[in-house]
Coordinates of C-alpha atoms in Angstrom, one line a residue:
G1 CA 0.0 0.0 0.0
L2 CA 0.8 3.6 -0.2
R3 CA 1.0 6.1 2.6
C4 CA -1.3 9.0 3.0
D5 CA -1.2 11.5 6.0
L6 CA -4.3 13.6 6.6
H7 CA -4.3 16.8 8.6
L8 CA -7.7 18.4 9.1
Y9 CA -8.2 22.1 9.8
K10 CA -11.8 22.4 11.0
D11 CA -14.0 25.1 9.4
Q12 CA -11.4 26.4 7.0
P13 CA -12.4 27.5 3.5
H14 CA -10.8 26.4 0.2
G15 CA -7.3 27.7 -0.2
F16 CA -7.0 28.6 3.5
F17 CA -3.3 27.5 3.5
N18 CA -2.2 29.9 0.8
L19 CA 0.6 32.4 1.6
K20 CA -1.9 35.2 2.4
N21 CA -2.8 33.3 5.6
K22 CA 0.6 33.1 7.1
E23 CA -0.4 30.9 10.1
Y24 CA -1.9 28.1 8.1
Y25 CA 0.6 28.4 5.3
T26 CA 3.5 27.9 7.8
K27 CA 1.7 24.9 9.4
T28 CA 0.9 23.3 6.1
V29 CA 4.5 23.7 4.7
A30 CA 5.9 22.2 8.0
E31 CA 3.6 19.2 7.8
M32 CA 4.5 18.7 4.1
D33 CA 8.2 18.9 4.9
Q34 CA 7.9 16.3 7.7
F35 CA 6.0 14.0 5.4
L36 CA 8.6 14.3 2.6
I37 CA 11.4 13.8 5.1
S38 CA 9.8 10.7 6.5
L39 CA 9.7 9.2 3.0
G40 CA 13.3 10.1 2.3
F41 CA 12.6 12.7 -0.4
L42 CA 14.0 15.6 1.8
K43 CA 16.8 15.7 4.3
E44 CA 16.0 17.3 7.7
S45 CA 17.6 20.7 8.1
R46 CA 19.8 21.5 11.0

């Protein structure tokens, strides 16, 4: 099987994680980075 991680953000509209909403943008990018690190696509930064 393939891996899929799901992170829910209750009551958020479409595109809520775009750069204009810095709080959710930062959280989304951090979650994405951790996912890619766990799969070996990225190396963890120091």
